Coordinates of C-alpha atoms and ligand atoms in Angstrom, one line a residue:
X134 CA 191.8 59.8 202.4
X135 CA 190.4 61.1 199.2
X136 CA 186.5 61.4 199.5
X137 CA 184.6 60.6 202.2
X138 CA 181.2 59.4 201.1
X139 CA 178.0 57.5 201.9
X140 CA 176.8 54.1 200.5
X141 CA 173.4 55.1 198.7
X142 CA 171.2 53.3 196.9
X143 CA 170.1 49.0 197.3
X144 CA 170.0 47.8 201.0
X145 CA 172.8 46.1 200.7
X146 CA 175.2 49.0 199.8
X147 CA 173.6 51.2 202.3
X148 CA 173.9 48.6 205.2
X149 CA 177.7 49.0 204.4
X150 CA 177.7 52.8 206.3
X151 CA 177.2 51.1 209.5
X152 CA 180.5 48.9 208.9
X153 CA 183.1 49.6 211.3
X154 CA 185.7 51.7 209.5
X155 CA 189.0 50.4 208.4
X156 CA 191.3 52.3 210.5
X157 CA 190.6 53.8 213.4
X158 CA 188.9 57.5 211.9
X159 CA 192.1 59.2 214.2
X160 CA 194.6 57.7 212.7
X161 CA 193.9 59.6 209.5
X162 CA 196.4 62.6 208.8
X163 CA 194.4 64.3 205.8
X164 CA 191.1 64.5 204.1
X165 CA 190.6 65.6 200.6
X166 CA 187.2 65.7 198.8
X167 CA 186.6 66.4 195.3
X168 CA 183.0 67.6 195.2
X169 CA 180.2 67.9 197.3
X170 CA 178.0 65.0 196.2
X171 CA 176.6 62.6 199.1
X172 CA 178.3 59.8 197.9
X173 CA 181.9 61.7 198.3
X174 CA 181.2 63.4 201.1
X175 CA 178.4 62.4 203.0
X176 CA 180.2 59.8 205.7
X177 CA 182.1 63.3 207.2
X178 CA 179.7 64.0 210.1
X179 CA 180.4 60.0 211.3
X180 CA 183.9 60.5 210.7
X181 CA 184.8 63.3 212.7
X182 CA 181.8 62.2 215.6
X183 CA 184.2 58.7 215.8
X184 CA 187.4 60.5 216.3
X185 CA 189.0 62.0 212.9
X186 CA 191.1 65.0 214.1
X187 CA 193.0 66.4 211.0
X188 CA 192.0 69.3 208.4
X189 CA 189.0 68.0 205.4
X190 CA 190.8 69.9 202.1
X191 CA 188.0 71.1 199.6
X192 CA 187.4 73.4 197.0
X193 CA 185.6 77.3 198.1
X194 CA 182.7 75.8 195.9
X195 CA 182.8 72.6 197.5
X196 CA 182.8 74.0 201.1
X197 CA 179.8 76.2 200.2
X198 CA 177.4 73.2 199.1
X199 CA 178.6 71.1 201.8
X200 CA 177.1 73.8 203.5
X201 CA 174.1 72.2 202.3
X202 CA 174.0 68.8 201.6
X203 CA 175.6 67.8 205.2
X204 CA 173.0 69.0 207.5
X205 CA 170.5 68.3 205.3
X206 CA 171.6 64.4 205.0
X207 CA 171.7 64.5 209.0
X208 CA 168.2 65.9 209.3
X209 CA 166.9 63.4 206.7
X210 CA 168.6 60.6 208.9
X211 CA 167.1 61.3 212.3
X212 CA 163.9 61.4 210.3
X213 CA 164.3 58.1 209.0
X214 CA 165.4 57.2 212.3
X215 CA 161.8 58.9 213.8
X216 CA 159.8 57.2 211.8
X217 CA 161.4 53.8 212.2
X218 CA 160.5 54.1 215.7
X219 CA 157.2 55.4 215.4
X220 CA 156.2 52.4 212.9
X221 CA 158.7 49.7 214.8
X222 CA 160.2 48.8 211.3
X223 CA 163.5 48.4 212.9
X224 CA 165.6 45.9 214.0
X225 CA 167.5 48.2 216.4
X226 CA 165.3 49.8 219.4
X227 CA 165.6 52.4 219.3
X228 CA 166.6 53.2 215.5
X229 CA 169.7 55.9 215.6
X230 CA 170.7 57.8 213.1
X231 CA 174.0 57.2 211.4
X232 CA 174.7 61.4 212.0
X233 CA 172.7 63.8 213.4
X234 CA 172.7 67.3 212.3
X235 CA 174.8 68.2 215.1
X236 CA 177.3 65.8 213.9
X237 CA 177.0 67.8 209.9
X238 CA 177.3 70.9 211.5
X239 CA 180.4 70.2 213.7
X240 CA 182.1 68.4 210.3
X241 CA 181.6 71.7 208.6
X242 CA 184.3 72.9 211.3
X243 CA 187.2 70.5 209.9
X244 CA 186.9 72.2 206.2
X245 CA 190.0 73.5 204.7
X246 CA 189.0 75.8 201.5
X247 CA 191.7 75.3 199.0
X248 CA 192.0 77.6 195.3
X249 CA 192.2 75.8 192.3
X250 CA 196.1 74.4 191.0
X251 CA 197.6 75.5 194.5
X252 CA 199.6 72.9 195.5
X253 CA 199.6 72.4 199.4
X254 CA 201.3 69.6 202.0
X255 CA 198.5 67.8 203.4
X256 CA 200.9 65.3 205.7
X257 CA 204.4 64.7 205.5
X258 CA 205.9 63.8 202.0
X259 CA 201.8 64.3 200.4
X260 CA 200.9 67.6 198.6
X261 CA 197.6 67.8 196.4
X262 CA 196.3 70.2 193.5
X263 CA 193.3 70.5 192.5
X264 CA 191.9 70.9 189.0
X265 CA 188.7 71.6 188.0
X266 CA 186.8 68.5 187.0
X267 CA 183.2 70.6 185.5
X268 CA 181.2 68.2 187.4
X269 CA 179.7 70.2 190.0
X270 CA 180.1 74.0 191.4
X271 CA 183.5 73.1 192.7
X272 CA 184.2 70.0 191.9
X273 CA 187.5 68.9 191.1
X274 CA 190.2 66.0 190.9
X275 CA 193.0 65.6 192.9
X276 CA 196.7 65.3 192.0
X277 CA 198.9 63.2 194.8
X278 CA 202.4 64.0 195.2
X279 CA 204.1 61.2 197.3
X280 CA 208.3 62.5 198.0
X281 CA 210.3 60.4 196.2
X282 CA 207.5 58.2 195.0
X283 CA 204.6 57.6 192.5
X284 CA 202.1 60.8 191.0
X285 CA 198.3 59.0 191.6
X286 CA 195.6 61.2 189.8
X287 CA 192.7 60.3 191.5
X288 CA 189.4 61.7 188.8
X289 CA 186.6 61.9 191.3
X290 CA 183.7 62.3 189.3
X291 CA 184.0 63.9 185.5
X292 CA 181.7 66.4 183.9
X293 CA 180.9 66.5 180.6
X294 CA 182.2 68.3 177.5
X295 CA 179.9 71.8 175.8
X296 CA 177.4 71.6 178.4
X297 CA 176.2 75.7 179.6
X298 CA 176.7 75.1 183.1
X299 CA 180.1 74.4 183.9
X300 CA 183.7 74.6 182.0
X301 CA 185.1 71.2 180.4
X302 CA 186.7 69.0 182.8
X303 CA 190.3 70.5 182.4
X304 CA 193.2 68.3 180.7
X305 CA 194.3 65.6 182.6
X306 CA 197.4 65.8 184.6
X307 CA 200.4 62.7 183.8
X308 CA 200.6 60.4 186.8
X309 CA 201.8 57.2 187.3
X310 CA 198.3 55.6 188.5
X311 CA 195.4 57.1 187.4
X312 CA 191.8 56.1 189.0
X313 CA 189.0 57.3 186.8
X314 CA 185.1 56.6 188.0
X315 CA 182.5 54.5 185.5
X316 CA 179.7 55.7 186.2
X317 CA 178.2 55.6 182.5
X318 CA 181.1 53.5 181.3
X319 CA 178.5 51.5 179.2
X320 CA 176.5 54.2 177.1
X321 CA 176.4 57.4 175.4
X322 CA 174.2 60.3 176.6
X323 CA 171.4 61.9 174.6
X324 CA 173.1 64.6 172.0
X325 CA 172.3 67.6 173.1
X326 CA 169.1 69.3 171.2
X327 CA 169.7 72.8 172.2
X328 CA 166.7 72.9 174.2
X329 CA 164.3 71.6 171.7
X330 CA 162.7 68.9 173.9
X331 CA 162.2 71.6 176.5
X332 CA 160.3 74.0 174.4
X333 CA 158.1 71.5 173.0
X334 CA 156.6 70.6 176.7
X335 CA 156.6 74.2 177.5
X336 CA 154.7 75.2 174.3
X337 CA 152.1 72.5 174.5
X338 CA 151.5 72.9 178.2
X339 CA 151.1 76.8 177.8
X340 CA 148.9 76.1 175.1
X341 CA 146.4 74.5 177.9
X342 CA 146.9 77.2 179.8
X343 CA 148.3 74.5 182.3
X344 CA 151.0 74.2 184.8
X345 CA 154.4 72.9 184.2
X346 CA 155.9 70.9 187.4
X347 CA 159.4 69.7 187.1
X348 CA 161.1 67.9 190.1
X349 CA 165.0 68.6 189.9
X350 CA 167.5 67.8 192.1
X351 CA 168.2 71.1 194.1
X352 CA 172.0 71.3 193.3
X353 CA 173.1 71.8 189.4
X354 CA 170.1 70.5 187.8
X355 CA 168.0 73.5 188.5
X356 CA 170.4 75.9 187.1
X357 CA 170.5 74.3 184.1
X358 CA 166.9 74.2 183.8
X359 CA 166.5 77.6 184.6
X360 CA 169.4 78.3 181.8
X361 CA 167.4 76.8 179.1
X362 CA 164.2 78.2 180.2
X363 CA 166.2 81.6 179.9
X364 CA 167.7 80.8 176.4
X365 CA 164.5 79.5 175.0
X366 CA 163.0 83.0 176.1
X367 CA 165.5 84.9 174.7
X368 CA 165.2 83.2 171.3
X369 CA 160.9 83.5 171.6
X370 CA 161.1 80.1 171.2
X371 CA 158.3 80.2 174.0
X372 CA 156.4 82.1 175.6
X373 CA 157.7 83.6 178.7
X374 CA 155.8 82.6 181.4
X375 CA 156.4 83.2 185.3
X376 CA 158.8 80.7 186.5
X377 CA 159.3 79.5 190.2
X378 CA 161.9 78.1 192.2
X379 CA 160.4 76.1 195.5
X380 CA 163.3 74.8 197.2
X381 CA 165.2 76.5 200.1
X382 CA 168.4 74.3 199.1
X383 CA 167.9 75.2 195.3
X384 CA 167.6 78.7 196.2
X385 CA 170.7 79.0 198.4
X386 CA 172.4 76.6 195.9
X387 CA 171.7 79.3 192.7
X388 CA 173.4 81.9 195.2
X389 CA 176.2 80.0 195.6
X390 CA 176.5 79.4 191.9
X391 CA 175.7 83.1 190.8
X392 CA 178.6 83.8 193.7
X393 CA 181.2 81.9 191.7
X394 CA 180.8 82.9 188.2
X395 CA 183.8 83.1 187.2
X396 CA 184.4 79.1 187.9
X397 CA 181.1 78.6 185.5
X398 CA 181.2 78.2 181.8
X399 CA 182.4 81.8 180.3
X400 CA 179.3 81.9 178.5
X401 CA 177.6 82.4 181.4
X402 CA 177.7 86.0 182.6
X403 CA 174.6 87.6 184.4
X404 CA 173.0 90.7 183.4
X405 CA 174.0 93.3 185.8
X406 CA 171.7 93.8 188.3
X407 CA 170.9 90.5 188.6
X408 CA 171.2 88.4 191.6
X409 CA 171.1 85.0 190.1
X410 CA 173.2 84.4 187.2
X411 CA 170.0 82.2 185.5
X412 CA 167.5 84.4 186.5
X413 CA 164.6 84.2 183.7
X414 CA 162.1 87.3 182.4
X415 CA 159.7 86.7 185.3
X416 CA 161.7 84.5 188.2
X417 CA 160.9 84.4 191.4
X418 CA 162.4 82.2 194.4
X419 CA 159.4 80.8 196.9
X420 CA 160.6 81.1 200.2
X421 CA 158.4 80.5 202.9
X422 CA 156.3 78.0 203.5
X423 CA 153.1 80.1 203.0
X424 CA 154.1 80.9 199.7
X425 CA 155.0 77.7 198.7
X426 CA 151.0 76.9 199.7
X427 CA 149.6 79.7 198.2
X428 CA 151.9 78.8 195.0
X429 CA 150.4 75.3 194.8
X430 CA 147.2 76.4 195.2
X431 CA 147.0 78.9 192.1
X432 CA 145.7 77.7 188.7
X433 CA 147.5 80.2 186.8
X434 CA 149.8 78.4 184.0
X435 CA 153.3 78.6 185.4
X436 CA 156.8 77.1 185.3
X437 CA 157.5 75.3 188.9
X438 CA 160.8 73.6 189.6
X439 CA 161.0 72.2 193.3
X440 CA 162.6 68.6 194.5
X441 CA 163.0 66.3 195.5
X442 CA 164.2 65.4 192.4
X443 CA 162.5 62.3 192.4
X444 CA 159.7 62.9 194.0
X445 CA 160.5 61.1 196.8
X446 CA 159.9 64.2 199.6
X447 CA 160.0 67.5 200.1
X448 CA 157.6 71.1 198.6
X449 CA 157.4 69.0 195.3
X450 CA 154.5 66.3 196.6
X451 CA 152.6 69.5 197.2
X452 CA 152.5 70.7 193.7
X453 CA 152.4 66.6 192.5
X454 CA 149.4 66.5 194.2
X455 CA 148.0 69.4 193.4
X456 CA 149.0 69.5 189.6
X457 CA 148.5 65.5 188.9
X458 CA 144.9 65.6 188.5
X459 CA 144.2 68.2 185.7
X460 CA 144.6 67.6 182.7
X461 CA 146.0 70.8 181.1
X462 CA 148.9 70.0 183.5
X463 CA 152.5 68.7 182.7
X464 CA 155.0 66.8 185.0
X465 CA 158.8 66.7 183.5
X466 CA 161.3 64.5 184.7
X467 CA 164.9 65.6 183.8
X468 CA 166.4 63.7 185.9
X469 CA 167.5 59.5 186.5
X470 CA 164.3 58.1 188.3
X471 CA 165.4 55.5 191.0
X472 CA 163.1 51.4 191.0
X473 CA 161.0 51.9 193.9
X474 CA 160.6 56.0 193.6
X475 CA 157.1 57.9 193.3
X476 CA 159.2 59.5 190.1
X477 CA 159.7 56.4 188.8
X478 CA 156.3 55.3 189.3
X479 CA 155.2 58.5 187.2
X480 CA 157.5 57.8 184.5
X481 CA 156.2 54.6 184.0
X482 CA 152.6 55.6 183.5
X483 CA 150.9 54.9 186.6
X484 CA 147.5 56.2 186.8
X485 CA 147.1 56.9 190.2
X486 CA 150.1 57.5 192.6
X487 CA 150.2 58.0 196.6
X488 CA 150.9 61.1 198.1
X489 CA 151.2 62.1 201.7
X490 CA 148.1 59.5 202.8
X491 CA 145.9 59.8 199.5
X492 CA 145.8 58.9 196.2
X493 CA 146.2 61.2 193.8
X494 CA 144.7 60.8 189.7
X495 CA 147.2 61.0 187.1
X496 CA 145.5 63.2 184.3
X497 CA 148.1 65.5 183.8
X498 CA 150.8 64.3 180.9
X499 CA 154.1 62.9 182.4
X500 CA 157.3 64.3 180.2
X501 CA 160.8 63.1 180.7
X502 CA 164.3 64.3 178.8
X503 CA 167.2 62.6 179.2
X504 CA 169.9 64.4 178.4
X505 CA 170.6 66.5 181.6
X506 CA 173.2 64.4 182.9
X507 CA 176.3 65.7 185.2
X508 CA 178.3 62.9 184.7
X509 CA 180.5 62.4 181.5
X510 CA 179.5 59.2 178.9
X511 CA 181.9 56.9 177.8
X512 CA 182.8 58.9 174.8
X513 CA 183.5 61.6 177.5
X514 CA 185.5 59.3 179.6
X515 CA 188.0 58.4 177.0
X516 CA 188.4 61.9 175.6
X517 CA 189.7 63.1 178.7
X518 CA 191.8 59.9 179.2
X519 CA 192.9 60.6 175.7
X520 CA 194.6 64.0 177.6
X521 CA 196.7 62.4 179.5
X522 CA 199.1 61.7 176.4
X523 CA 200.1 58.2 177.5
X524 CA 199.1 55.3 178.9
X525 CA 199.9 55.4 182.6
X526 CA 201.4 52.5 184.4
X527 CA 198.3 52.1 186.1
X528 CA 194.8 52.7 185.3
X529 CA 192.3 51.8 187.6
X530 CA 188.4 52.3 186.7
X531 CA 186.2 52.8 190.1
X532 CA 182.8 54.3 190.7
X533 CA 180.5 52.5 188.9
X534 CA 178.8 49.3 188.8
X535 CA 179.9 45.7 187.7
X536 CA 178.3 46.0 184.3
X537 CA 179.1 49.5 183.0
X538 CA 183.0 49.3 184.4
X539 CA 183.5 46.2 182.4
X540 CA 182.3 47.9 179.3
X541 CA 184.5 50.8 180.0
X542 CA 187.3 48.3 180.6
X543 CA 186.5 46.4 176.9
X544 CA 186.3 50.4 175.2
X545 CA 189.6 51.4 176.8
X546 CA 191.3 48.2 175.8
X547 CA 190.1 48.1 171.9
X548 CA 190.6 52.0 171.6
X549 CA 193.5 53.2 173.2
X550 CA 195.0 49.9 173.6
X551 CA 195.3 50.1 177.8
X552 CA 194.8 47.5 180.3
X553 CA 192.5 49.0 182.8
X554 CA 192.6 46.8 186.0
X555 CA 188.5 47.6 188.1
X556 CA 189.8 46.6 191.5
X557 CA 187.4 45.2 193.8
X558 CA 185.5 46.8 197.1
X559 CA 188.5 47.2 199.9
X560 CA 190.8 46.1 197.6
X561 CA 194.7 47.0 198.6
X562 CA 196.9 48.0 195.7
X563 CA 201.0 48.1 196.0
X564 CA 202.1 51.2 193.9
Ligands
ZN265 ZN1 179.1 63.5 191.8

């Protein structure tokens, strides 16, 4: 099985992690994950609690946010599952949780760490490799080996091409089916403006002597943040101001990234003596909870990055609600803001916004950039098919929706002349 992820997003989807599973979860010989996103990973904890015995194959990078995310995703679960009982908002009494943190933390267990291009048997007549897919710390895609049958390249997700962060997505590997996701199979991303955006927020906000709040997701989007904020220094392109990291995830997450330099972009070396590999002039990590508070309660014109990223929990409604109402203040969004999330709301110009029981002014000015995206545009897509050399015999698009996979399928067709097939949810295919 390669990936092993949660349904996230529209009812609908989400009901879909409480289907039964297609084969009994034992009857599995092998997992294999490519990166440690939710939606590729995040179904583990229910996998091995309903019976999955064999070994989960990852990269090191991949087993160290896992790490992470898992029993994170489980405490967030019997919290929904809490609350759904306390309001009665359930159909189910009482409301379970799909995993518990228990079940995240026994998953953690069945995780096989596995180097880079090291081929390996994962069940008999099935080796994998993995190459590095510059998607996430980690992340990779997967080369099958069947004995004596087809090569199936399966892409997981795909980074993107020049970004600071992460290397290229390496050169595709020839296989006979190739399944490559779709995410942004419809569009191009914003060209990169060296940071320009960026400075332009900081600048003005520093001008008003105000506060600069930005809600990032706790894995990969803060370290790019903090790499920008670090360049932009360096080049007194603004002032340097103290800057803040309030998230225990993000915090652990830069030490795992600062960890594994070497698998980040070679233009990416720390200064020695420095324990995080993005660390700016004046960085500091908030740790405890009474920092955090004291944090959120200073006026003093700062750089604060916490999540969620979009605003939907966690240390950063502290510092919404404590930033939102002053003027001199600034909120950036770097990030995709969900329909239905405070983030959203903010983007949209709401005036006022709810926070934690009360409603909170917006004076402050509400920023958003665009280009911080982790996964590869349609430009990017076909470049890195365009390394496989040929057309495989099959080349199946996955991992996005309706819309954007059908574009992808049009693009493909008119510029490399392929027929892309976009098979259909539990769809079987005869190699
Ligand atoms: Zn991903």
């Amino acid at each position: 099985m390669i990936d092993c992820g949660l349904f996230q997003g529209l009812k609908e989807l989400r009901l879909r992690n409480w289907d039964e599973f297609p084969v009994p979860p034992g009857s599995l010989d092998a997992v294999v994950l490519t990166h440690a996103h939710l939606d590729h990973v995040g179904y583990l904890p229910r996998l091995t609690a309903n019976g999955y015995k064999g070994r989960v194959f990852c990269t090191p990078g991949t087993k160290d946010l896992c790490q992470l995310v898992l029993p994170d995703a489980g405490r967030i679960q019997e919290e929904d599952a809490r609350q759904a009982n306390k309001h009665g908002y359930s159909k189910h009494d009482p409301a379970l949780p799909l995993f518990g943190e228990s079940d995240a933390l026994r998953a953690l267990t069945y995780l096989q760490p596995l180097g880079f291009e090291r081929p390996i048997d994962v069940a008999p007549g099935i080796s994998i490799e993995f190459h590095p897919a510059g998607h996430l710390l980690g992340s990779a895609f997967v080369v099958v080996r069947l004995s004596d049958g087809p090569r199936i390249l399966f892409g997981g997700d795909l980074g993107r091409y020049n970004r600071p962060i992460l290397p290229d997505p390496s050169v595709a590997i020839a296989a006979d089916v190739v399944l490559v996701e779709s995410t942004y199979g419809d569009r191009d991303h914003q060209a990169d403006d060296s940071g320009a955006q960026l400075a332009v927020v900081i600048r003005k906000t520093a001008g008003r002597h105000g506060k600069l709040v930005i809600p990032a997701f706790a894995i990969g989007r803060v370290e790019e943040l903090l790499y920008w904020v670090r360049r932009l220094e360096a080049e007194h392109r603004i002032p340097v101001l103290p800057v803040y990291v309030d998230s225990p995830m993000a915090t652990d997450a830069l030490r795992y990234y600062s960890a594994r330099v070497a698998e980040l972009d070679p233009g990416l070396r720390p200064t020695s003596g420095q324990v995080y590999a993005f660390a700016t002039t004046r960085f500091q990590t908030i740790a405890s909870p009474q920092q955090s508070k004291e944090l959120t309660a200073s006026r003093r014109p700062a750089v604060v990055i916490s999540s969620s990223g979009m605003a939907t929990g966690g240390r950063v409604l502290h510092h919404l609600a404590a930033a939102l109402p002053d003027e001199k203040n600034t909120v950036l969004f770097v990030g995709y803001q969900a329909v239905g999330t405070r983030g959203r709301q903010l983007v949209d110009g709401v005036r006022e916004v709810r926070i934690h029981g009360r409603d909170v002014p917006v004076n402050a000015s509400v920023a958003k950039i665009d280009s911080m995206s982790a996964h590869a545009d349609r430009g990017e897509i076909l470049r890195w098919l365009g390394t496989l050399g040929s057309a495989p015999r099959r080349l199946c698009l996955v991992h996005g929706e309706q819309g954007p996979m059908d574009a992808l399928k049009t693009l493909i067709h008119d510029r490399l002349s392929w027929a892309p097939y976009t098979p259909q949810h539990g769809e079987t295919i005869e190699l």
